[in-house]
Amino acid sequence: MKETMAKKGPETLKTNRLIKYTLFACCYLFWVASAILICVGIYAKTAKEGGVVDSLIADPALMLIIVGSLMFIITFFGCFGALRDLTNLLKVFAGILGIILILQITAAVLGFLFSDLVLDRTEQLMGSEIKLYRDDMDLENIIDFVQKKFQCCGVQSYKDWSMNMYFQCEDTNPSLERCGVPFS
């Protein structure tokens, strides 16, 4: 009886090599990608003019550093756990991925249920950010991207740009961009 248990024990602990190395390879790729995200974020943060940004939304460099760091830690658990057959690390990895999946599903459902509120908040945010258009290069690039992507100008119409001091359509405005809109 002891002989059969001794033989059965190690066999059940063996993992399928294909699954093990596939998981390791996938986690390793994401691990490297997260390291690249961190490096790009740090480079962008140090190269950026002005240094400090008031909001996280308007600072993509900081967002890259945070997302890259979280990805780096999470994929480390999967990578090291798969390579060394450490079930505790793999359980932590699976648990974190499960939590992320639940959070994404929750965010999608809440976004759908409160779509009017989301649209209103987005319009408010976009309106307040239009006022700061020329003050921050990152913000300028984000607004340009959004306008090109949705083929629109302003929040409601092109008249929204009169909130920005550079595009304000008044005779007292010395800006060359007076009564205009950005190229995007």
Short mmCIF file of N, CA and C in Angstrom, two decimals, residues 9-151:
data_model
loop_
_atom_site.label_atom_id
_atom_site.label_comp_id
_atom_site.label_asym_id
_atom_site.label_seq_id
_atom_site.Cartn_x
_atom_site.Cartn_y
_atom_site.Cartn_z
N GLY A 9 2.20 9.70 -5.56
CA GLY A 9 2.42 11.06 -5.07
C GLY A 9 3.19 11.94 -6.04
N PRO A 10 4.42 11.57 -6.42
CA PRO A 10 5.19 12.41 -7.32
C PRO A 10 4.56 12.57 -8.70
N GLU A 11 3.85 11.55 -9.17
CA GLU A 11 3.24 11.65 -10.50
C GLU A 11 2.15 12.72 -10.53
N THR A 12 1.42 12.87 -9.45
CA THR A 12 0.34 13.87 -9.42
C THR A 12 0.90 15.28 -9.32
N LEU A 13 2.12 15.43 -8.83
CA LEU A 13 2.72 16.75 -8.73
C LEU A 13 3.36 17.20 -10.04
N LYS A 14 3.57 16.29 -10.95
CA LYS A 14 4.16 16.66 -12.24
C LYS A 14 3.17 17.51 -13.02
N THR A 15 3.71 18.48 -13.69
CA THR A 15 2.86 19.33 -14.52
C THR A 15 3.15 19.05 -15.99
N ASN A 16 2.19 19.32 -16.78
CA ASN A 16 2.35 19.16 -18.21
C ASN A 16 3.36 20.20 -18.69
N ARG A 17 4.42 19.75 -19.33
CA ARG A 17 5.48 20.65 -19.77
C ARG A 17 5.00 21.67 -20.80
N LEU A 18 4.10 21.26 -21.68
CA LEU A 18 3.58 22.18 -22.68
C LEU A 18 2.84 23.34 -22.03
N ILE A 19 1.99 23.02 -21.07
CA ILE A 19 1.24 24.06 -20.36
C ILE A 19 2.20 24.94 -19.54
N LYS A 20 3.14 24.30 -18.88
CA LYS A 20 4.09 25.02 -18.04
C LYS A 20 4.89 26.04 -18.85
N TYR A 21 5.46 25.61 -19.95
CA TYR A 21 6.32 26.50 -20.73
C TYR A 21 5.51 27.49 -21.57
N THR A 22 4.29 27.13 -21.92
CA THR A 22 3.43 28.10 -22.62
C THR A 22 3.05 29.22 -21.67
N LEU A 23 2.67 28.88 -20.44
CA LEU A 23 2.35 29.90 -19.44
C LEU A 23 3.57 30.75 -19.15
N PHE A 24 4.72 30.11 -19.01
CA PHE A 24 5.95 30.86 -18.76
C PHE A 24 6.25 31.82 -19.91
N ALA A 25 6.13 31.35 -21.15
CA ALA A 25 6.43 32.20 -22.31
C ALA A 25 5.48 33.39 -22.38
N CYS A 26 4.20 33.15 -22.17
CA CYS A 26 3.22 34.25 -22.21
C CYS A 26 3.49 35.26 -21.09
N CYS A 27 3.71 34.75 -19.90
CA CYS A 27 4.00 35.66 -18.78
C CYS A 27 5.30 36.41 -19.01
N TYR A 28 6.29 35.73 -19.57
CA TYR A 28 7.57 36.39 -19.84
C TYR A 28 7.41 37.52 -20.85
N LEU A 29 6.63 37.29 -21.90
CA LEU A 29 6.39 38.35 -22.89
C LEU A 29 5.72 39.55 -22.25
N PHE A 30 4.71 39.31 -21.43
CA PHE A 30 4.04 40.42 -20.75
C PHE A 30 4.95 41.07 -19.72
N TRP A 31 5.83 40.29 -19.13
CA TRP A 31 6.79 40.82 -18.16
C TRP A 31 7.75 41.78 -18.86
N VAL A 32 8.26 41.38 -20.00
CA VAL A 32 9.15 42.25 -20.79
C VAL A 32 8.39 43.49 -21.27
N ALA A 33 7.15 43.30 -21.73
CA ALA A 33 6.34 44.44 -22.19
C ALA A 33 6.10 45.42 -21.04
N SER A 34 5.87 44.90 -19.84
CA SER A 34 5.66 45.80 -18.70
C SER A 34 6.93 46.55 -18.35
N ALA A 35 8.08 45.90 -18.47
CA ALA A 35 9.35 46.59 -18.22
C ALA A 35 9.56 47.70 -19.25
N ILE A 36 9.18 47.44 -20.49
CA ILE A 36 9.29 48.47 -21.53
C ILE A 36 8.34 49.63 -21.23
N LEU A 37 7.11 49.32 -20.78
CA LEU A 37 6.17 50.38 -20.39
C LEU A 37 6.74 51.26 -19.28
N ILE A 38 7.35 50.63 -18.30
CA ILE A 38 7.94 51.39 -17.20
C ILE A 38 9.06 52.29 -17.72
N CYS A 39 9.92 51.74 -18.56
CA CYS A 39 11.03 52.53 -19.11
C CYS A 39 10.54 53.70 -19.95
N VAL A 40 9.55 53.45 -20.80
CA VAL A 40 8.99 54.52 -21.63
C VAL A 40 8.33 55.57 -20.75
N GLY A 41 7.62 55.15 -19.71
CA GLY A 41 6.99 56.08 -18.80
C GLY A 41 8.00 56.94 -18.05
N ILE A 42 9.08 56.32 -17.59
CA ILE A 42 10.13 57.08 -16.89
C ILE A 42 10.81 58.05 -17.84
N TYR A 43 11.10 57.59 -19.05
CA TYR A 43 11.72 58.47 -20.04
C TYR A 43 10.81 59.66 -20.35
N ALA A 44 9.53 59.38 -20.57
CA ALA A 44 8.58 60.45 -20.88
C ALA A 44 8.43 61.42 -19.71
N LYS A 45 8.44 60.88 -18.50
CA LYS A 45 8.30 61.73 -17.31
C LYS A 45 9.51 62.63 -17.13
N THR A 46 10.70 62.11 -17.36
CA THR A 46 11.90 62.92 -17.18
C THR A 46 12.11 63.89 -18.34
N ALA A 47 11.68 63.51 -19.54
CA ALA A 47 11.86 64.37 -20.70
C ALA A 47 10.78 65.45 -20.81
N LYS A 48 9.71 65.27 -20.07
CA LYS A 48 8.57 66.19 -20.17
C LYS A 48 8.92 67.55 -19.60
N GLU A 49 8.46 68.57 -20.27
CA GLU A 49 8.67 69.93 -19.79
C GLU A 49 7.65 70.21 -18.69
N GLY A 50 8.04 70.95 -17.69
CA GLY A 50 7.11 71.32 -16.63
C GLY A 50 7.16 70.39 -15.44
N GLY A 51 7.40 69.13 -15.63
CA GLY A 51 7.57 68.21 -14.53
C GLY A 51 6.31 67.71 -13.86
N VAL A 52 5.66 68.52 -13.06
CA VAL A 52 4.53 68.07 -12.25
C VAL A 52 3.22 68.34 -12.99
N VAL A 53 2.31 67.35 -12.94
CA VAL A 53 1.00 67.49 -13.55
C VAL A 53 -0.04 67.34 -12.45
N ASP A 54 -1.11 68.12 -12.55
CA ASP A 54 -2.12 68.12 -11.50
C ASP A 54 -2.97 66.87 -11.47
N SER A 55 -3.30 66.30 -12.63
CA SER A 55 -4.20 65.15 -12.64
C SER A 55 -3.54 63.96 -13.32
N LEU A 56 -3.94 62.79 -12.86
CA LEU A 56 -3.41 61.55 -13.41
C LEU A 56 -3.88 61.35 -14.84
N ILE A 57 -5.08 61.79 -15.15
CA ILE A 57 -5.63 61.61 -16.49
C ILE A 57 -4.81 62.37 -17.52
N ALA A 58 -4.29 63.52 -17.13
CA ALA A 58 -3.55 64.36 -18.07
C ALA A 58 -2.07 64.01 -18.14
N ASP A 59 -1.64 62.99 -17.44
CA ASP A 59 -0.23 62.61 -17.46
C ASP A 59 -0.07 61.15 -17.89
N PRO A 60 0.03 60.93 -19.19
CA PRO A 60 0.18 59.56 -19.67
C PRO A 60 1.47 58.89 -19.20
N ALA A 61 2.51 59.67 -18.95
CA ALA A 61 3.77 59.08 -18.49
C ALA A 61 3.59 58.41 -17.14
N LEU A 62 2.91 59.08 -16.23
CA LEU A 62 2.66 58.50 -14.92
C LEU A 62 1.75 57.28 -15.02
N MET A 63 0.77 57.34 -15.92
CA MET A 63 -0.11 56.20 -16.13
C MET A 63 0.69 54.99 -16.65
N LEU A 64 1.64 55.22 -17.56
CA LEU A 64 2.48 54.13 -18.07
C LEU A 64 3.31 53.50 -16.95
N ILE A 65 3.84 54.33 -16.08
CA ILE A 65 4.65 53.81 -14.98
C ILE A 65 3.80 52.97 -14.03
N ILE A 66 2.62 53.43 -13.70
CA ILE A 66 1.75 52.70 -12.75
C ILE A 66 1.27 51.39 -13.36
N VAL A 67 0.74 51.45 -14.59
CA VAL A 67 0.25 50.23 -15.25
C VAL A 67 1.40 49.25 -15.48
N GLY A 68 2.55 49.76 -15.92
CA GLY A 68 3.71 48.90 -16.14
C GLY A 68 4.18 48.22 -14.87
N SER A 69 4.16 48.96 -13.75
CA SER A 69 4.59 48.38 -12.48
C SER A 69 3.64 47.28 -12.01
N LEU A 70 2.33 47.54 -12.12
CA LEU A 70 1.36 46.51 -11.74
C LEU A 70 1.50 45.27 -12.62
N MET A 71 1.64 45.48 -13.93
CA MET A 71 1.83 44.34 -14.84
C MET A 71 3.10 43.58 -14.50
N PHE A 72 4.16 44.29 -14.17
CA PHE A 72 5.44 43.67 -13.85
C PHE A 72 5.31 42.75 -12.64
N ILE A 73 4.65 43.22 -11.60
CA ILE A 73 4.49 42.42 -10.38
C ILE A 73 3.59 41.21 -10.64
N ILE A 74 2.47 41.45 -11.32
CA ILE A 74 1.52 40.36 -11.57
C ILE A 74 2.13 39.28 -12.46
N THR A 75 2.79 39.69 -13.53
CA THR A 75 3.37 38.69 -14.44
C THR A 75 4.58 38.00 -13.82
N PHE A 76 5.24 38.65 -12.86
CA PHE A 76 6.32 37.98 -12.15
C PHE A 76 5.79 36.76 -11.42
N PHE A 77 4.64 36.91 -10.76
CA PHE A 77 4.04 35.76 -10.06
C PHE A 77 3.79 34.61 -11.03
N GLY A 78 3.22 34.90 -12.19
CA GLY A 78 2.93 33.85 -13.17
C GLY A 78 4.20 33.25 -13.75
N CYS A 79 5.15 34.10 -14.07
CA CYS A 79 6.40 33.66 -14.69
C CYS A 79 7.20 32.76 -13.75
N PHE A 80 7.44 33.25 -12.55
CA PHE A 80 8.24 32.50 -11.58
C PHE A 80 7.50 31.27 -11.08
N GLY A 81 6.19 31.40 -10.89
CA GLY A 81 5.39 30.27 -10.43
C GLY A 81 5.35 29.15 -11.45
N ALA A 82 5.24 29.50 -12.73
CA ALA A 82 5.22 28.47 -13.78
C ALA A 82 6.59 27.82 -13.93
N LEU A 83 7.63 28.61 -13.87
CA LEU A 83 8.98 28.08 -14.09
C LEU A 83 9.41 27.14 -12.96
N ARG A 84 9.06 27.48 -11.73
CA ARG A 84 9.49 26.69 -10.57
C ARG A 84 8.42 25.76 -10.03
N ASP A 85 7.29 25.67 -10.69
CA ASP A 85 6.17 24.84 -10.22
C ASP A 85 5.74 25.20 -8.80
N LEU A 86 5.69 26.48 -8.51
CA LEU A 86 5.25 26.94 -7.19
C LEU A 86 3.76 27.23 -7.25
N THR A 87 3.00 26.33 -6.69
CA THR A 87 1.55 26.44 -6.79
C THR A 87 1.00 27.66 -6.05
N ASN A 88 1.66 28.06 -4.97
CA ASN A 88 1.17 29.24 -4.25
C ASN A 88 1.27 30.50 -5.11
N LEU A 89 2.38 30.67 -5.81
CA LEU A 89 2.51 31.82 -6.70
C LEU A 89 1.52 31.75 -7.85
N LEU A 90 1.31 30.55 -8.36
CA LEU A 90 0.34 30.40 -9.44
C LEU A 90 -1.08 30.68 -8.96
N LYS A 91 -1.38 30.32 -7.72
CA LYS A 91 -2.70 30.63 -7.15
C LYS A 91 -2.87 32.13 -6.97
N VAL A 92 -1.81 32.80 -6.51
CA VAL A 92 -1.87 34.26 -6.38
C VAL A 92 -2.06 34.90 -7.75
N PHE A 93 -1.31 34.41 -8.74
CA PHE A 93 -1.42 34.90 -10.11
C PHE A 93 -2.84 34.71 -10.65
N ALA A 94 -3.37 33.53 -10.48
CA ALA A 94 -4.74 33.25 -10.95
C ALA A 94 -5.76 34.09 -10.18
N GLY A 95 -5.55 34.25 -8.89
CA GLY A 95 -6.46 35.07 -8.10
C GLY A 95 -6.46 36.53 -8.53
N ILE A 96 -5.28 37.08 -8.79
CA ILE A 96 -5.19 38.47 -9.25
C ILE A 96 -5.84 38.62 -10.61
N LEU A 97 -5.59 37.67 -11.52
CA LEU A 97 -6.22 37.74 -12.84
C LEU A 97 -7.75 37.62 -12.72
N GLY A 98 -8.20 36.79 -11.80
CA GLY A 98 -9.64 36.68 -11.57
C GLY A 98 -10.24 37.97 -11.04
N ILE A 99 -9.54 38.60 -10.11
CA ILE A 99 -10.01 39.89 -9.57
C ILE A 99 -10.04 40.94 -10.67
N ILE A 100 -9.02 40.98 -11.51
CA ILE A 100 -8.99 41.95 -12.62
C ILE A 100 -10.14 41.70 -13.58
N LEU A 101 -10.42 40.43 -13.87
CA LEU A 101 -11.54 40.10 -14.75
C LEU A 101 -12.87 40.55 -14.15
N ILE A 102 -13.06 40.30 -12.86
CA ILE A 102 -14.29 40.71 -12.19
C ILE A 102 -14.42 42.24 -12.19
N LEU A 103 -13.31 42.94 -11.94
CA LEU A 103 -13.33 44.41 -11.96
C LEU A 103 -13.67 44.95 -13.35
N GLN A 104 -13.13 44.32 -14.39
CA GLN A 104 -13.44 44.76 -15.75
C GLN A 104 -14.90 44.52 -16.09
N ILE A 105 -15.43 43.37 -15.71
CA ILE A 105 -16.85 43.09 -15.97
C ILE A 105 -17.72 44.06 -15.19
N THR A 106 -17.37 44.32 -13.93
CA THR A 106 -18.12 45.28 -13.11
C THR A 106 -18.08 46.68 -13.73
N ALA A 107 -16.91 47.11 -14.19
CA ALA A 107 -16.79 48.43 -14.81
C ALA A 107 -17.63 48.50 -16.09
N ALA A 108 -17.64 47.44 -16.88
CA ALA A 108 -18.44 47.43 -18.11
C ALA A 108 -19.93 47.51 -17.79
N VAL A 109 -20.38 46.74 -16.81
CA VAL A 109 -21.80 46.76 -16.44
C VAL A 109 -22.19 48.13 -15.88
N LEU A 110 -21.36 48.68 -14.99
CA LEU A 110 -21.65 50.00 -14.43
C LEU A 110 -21.62 51.08 -15.51
N GLY A 111 -20.67 50.97 -16.44
CA GLY A 111 -20.62 51.92 -17.55
C GLY A 111 -21.86 51.85 -18.41
N PHE A 112 -22.38 50.65 -18.59
CA PHE A 112 -23.60 50.49 -19.37
C PHE A 112 -24.82 51.02 -18.61
N LEU A 113 -24.90 50.69 -17.33
CA LEU A 113 -26.05 51.12 -16.53
C LEU A 113 -26.08 52.63 -16.32
N PHE A 114 -24.92 53.22 -16.14
CA PHE A 114 -24.83 54.65 -15.89
C PHE A 114 -24.22 55.38 -17.08
N SER A 115 -24.60 54.97 -18.28
CA SER A 115 -24.00 55.55 -19.49
C SER A 115 -24.27 57.05 -19.60
N ASP A 116 -25.43 57.50 -19.17
CA ASP A 116 -25.73 58.94 -19.21
C ASP A 116 -24.79 59.71 -18.29
N LEU A 117 -24.58 59.19 -17.10
CA LEU A 117 -23.67 59.83 -16.15
C LEU A 117 -22.24 59.84 -16.69
N VAL A 118 -21.83 58.73 -17.29
CA VAL A 118 -20.49 58.64 -17.87
C VAL A 118 -20.33 59.68 -18.99
N LEU A 119 -21.33 59.81 -19.84
CA LEU A 119 -21.26 60.79 -20.92
C LEU A 119 -21.22 62.22 -20.36
N ASP A 120 -22.03 62.51 -19.35
CA ASP A 120 -22.02 63.84 -18.75
C ASP A 120 -20.67 64.17 -18.13
N ARG A 121 -20.11 63.23 -17.39
CA ARG A 121 -18.80 63.44 -16.76
C ARG A 121 -17.71 63.61 -17.81
N THR A 122 -17.80 62.83 -18.89
CA THR A 122 -16.83 62.95 -19.96
C THR A 122 -16.92 64.32 -20.63
N GLU A 123 -18.13 64.79 -20.85
CA GLU A 123 -18.32 66.11 -21.44
C GLU A 123 -17.78 67.20 -20.52
N GLN A 124 -18.04 67.08 -19.21
CA GLN A 124 -17.51 68.05 -18.25
C GLN A 124 -15.99 68.05 -18.26
N LEU A 125 -15.41 66.85 -18.24
CA LEU A 125 -13.96 66.73 -18.24
C LEU A 125 -13.36 67.31 -19.51
N MET A 126 -13.94 66.96 -20.64
CA MET A 126 -13.44 67.46 -21.93
C MET A 126 -13.57 68.98 -22.00
N GLY A 127 -14.69 69.52 -21.50
CA GLY A 127 -14.89 70.97 -21.49
C GLY A 127 -13.84 71.68 -20.64
N SER A 128 -13.55 71.12 -19.48
CA SER A 128 -12.54 71.75 -18.62
C SER A 128 -11.13 71.59 -19.19
N GLU A 129 -10.89 70.51 -19.91
CA GLU A 129 -9.57 70.29 -20.49
C GLU A 129 -9.34 71.15 -21.74
N ILE A 130 -10.41 71.51 -22.43
CA ILE A 130 -10.29 72.40 -23.59
C ILE A 130 -9.72 73.75 -23.15
N LYS A 131 -10.06 74.18 -21.96
CA LYS A 131 -9.55 75.45 -21.45
C LYS A 131 -8.03 75.42 -21.30
N LEU A 132 -7.47 74.25 -21.04
CA LEU A 132 -6.03 74.10 -20.81
C LEU A 132 -5.28 73.56 -22.03
N TYR A 133 -5.88 73.66 -23.21
CA TYR A 133 -5.37 72.98 -24.41
C TYR A 133 -3.91 73.29 -24.72
N ARG A 134 -3.51 74.52 -24.75
CA ARG A 134 -2.13 74.86 -25.11
C ARG A 134 -1.17 74.84 -23.93
N ASP A 135 -1.65 74.59 -22.73
CA ASP A 135 -0.81 74.64 -21.54
C ASP A 135 -0.02 73.36 -21.30
N ASP A 136 -0.48 72.24 -21.80
CA ASP A 136 0.18 70.95 -21.57
C ASP A 136 0.23 70.17 -22.88
N MET A 137 1.43 69.81 -23.31
CA MET A 137 1.60 69.12 -24.58
C MET A 137 0.92 67.75 -24.59
N ASP A 138 1.00 67.03 -23.47
CA ASP A 138 0.34 65.71 -23.40
C ASP A 138 -1.16 65.84 -23.54
N LEU A 139 -1.72 66.82 -22.85
CA LEU A 139 -3.16 67.06 -22.93
C LEU A 139 -3.55 67.46 -24.35
N GLU A 140 -2.74 68.26 -24.97
CA GLU A 140 -2.99 68.67 -26.35
C GLU A 140 -3.02 67.45 -27.28
N ASN A 141 -2.08 66.55 -27.10
CA ASN A 141 -2.04 65.34 -27.92
C ASN A 141 -3.25 64.44 -27.68
N ILE A 142 -3.68 64.34 -26.43
CA ILE A 142 -4.86 63.52 -26.11
C ILE A 142 -6.10 64.10 -26.77
N ILE A 143 -6.29 65.41 -26.64
CA ILE A 143 -7.47 66.05 -27.23
C ILE A 143 -7.43 65.93 -28.75
N ASP A 144 -6.25 66.11 -29.35
CA ASP A 144 -6.13 65.96 -30.80
C ASP A 144 -6.49 64.54 -31.23
N PHE A 145 -6.00 63.55 -30.47
CA PHE A 145 -6.30 62.15 -30.80
C PHE A 145 -7.79 61.88 -30.74
N VAL A 146 -8.44 62.37 -29.67
CA VAL A 146 -9.88 62.14 -29.50
C VAL A 146 -10.66 62.80 -30.63
N GLN A 147 -10.28 64.01 -30.97
CA GLN A 147 -11.01 64.72 -32.04
C GLN A 147 -10.81 64.06 -33.39
N LYS A 148 -9.61 63.56 -33.66
CA LYS A 148 -9.37 62.86 -34.93
C LYS A 148 -10.14 61.53 -34.95
N LYS A 149 -10.11 60.83 -33.83
CA LYS A 149 -10.76 59.52 -33.75
C LYS A 149 -12.27 59.63 -33.95
N PHE A 150 -12.89 60.62 -33.30
CA PHE A 150 -14.34 60.77 -33.39
C PHE A 150 -14.77 61.77 -34.45
N GLN A 151 -13.79 62.30 -35.19
CA GLN A 151 -14.05 63.26 -36.27
C GLN A 151 -14.98 64.37 -35.81
#
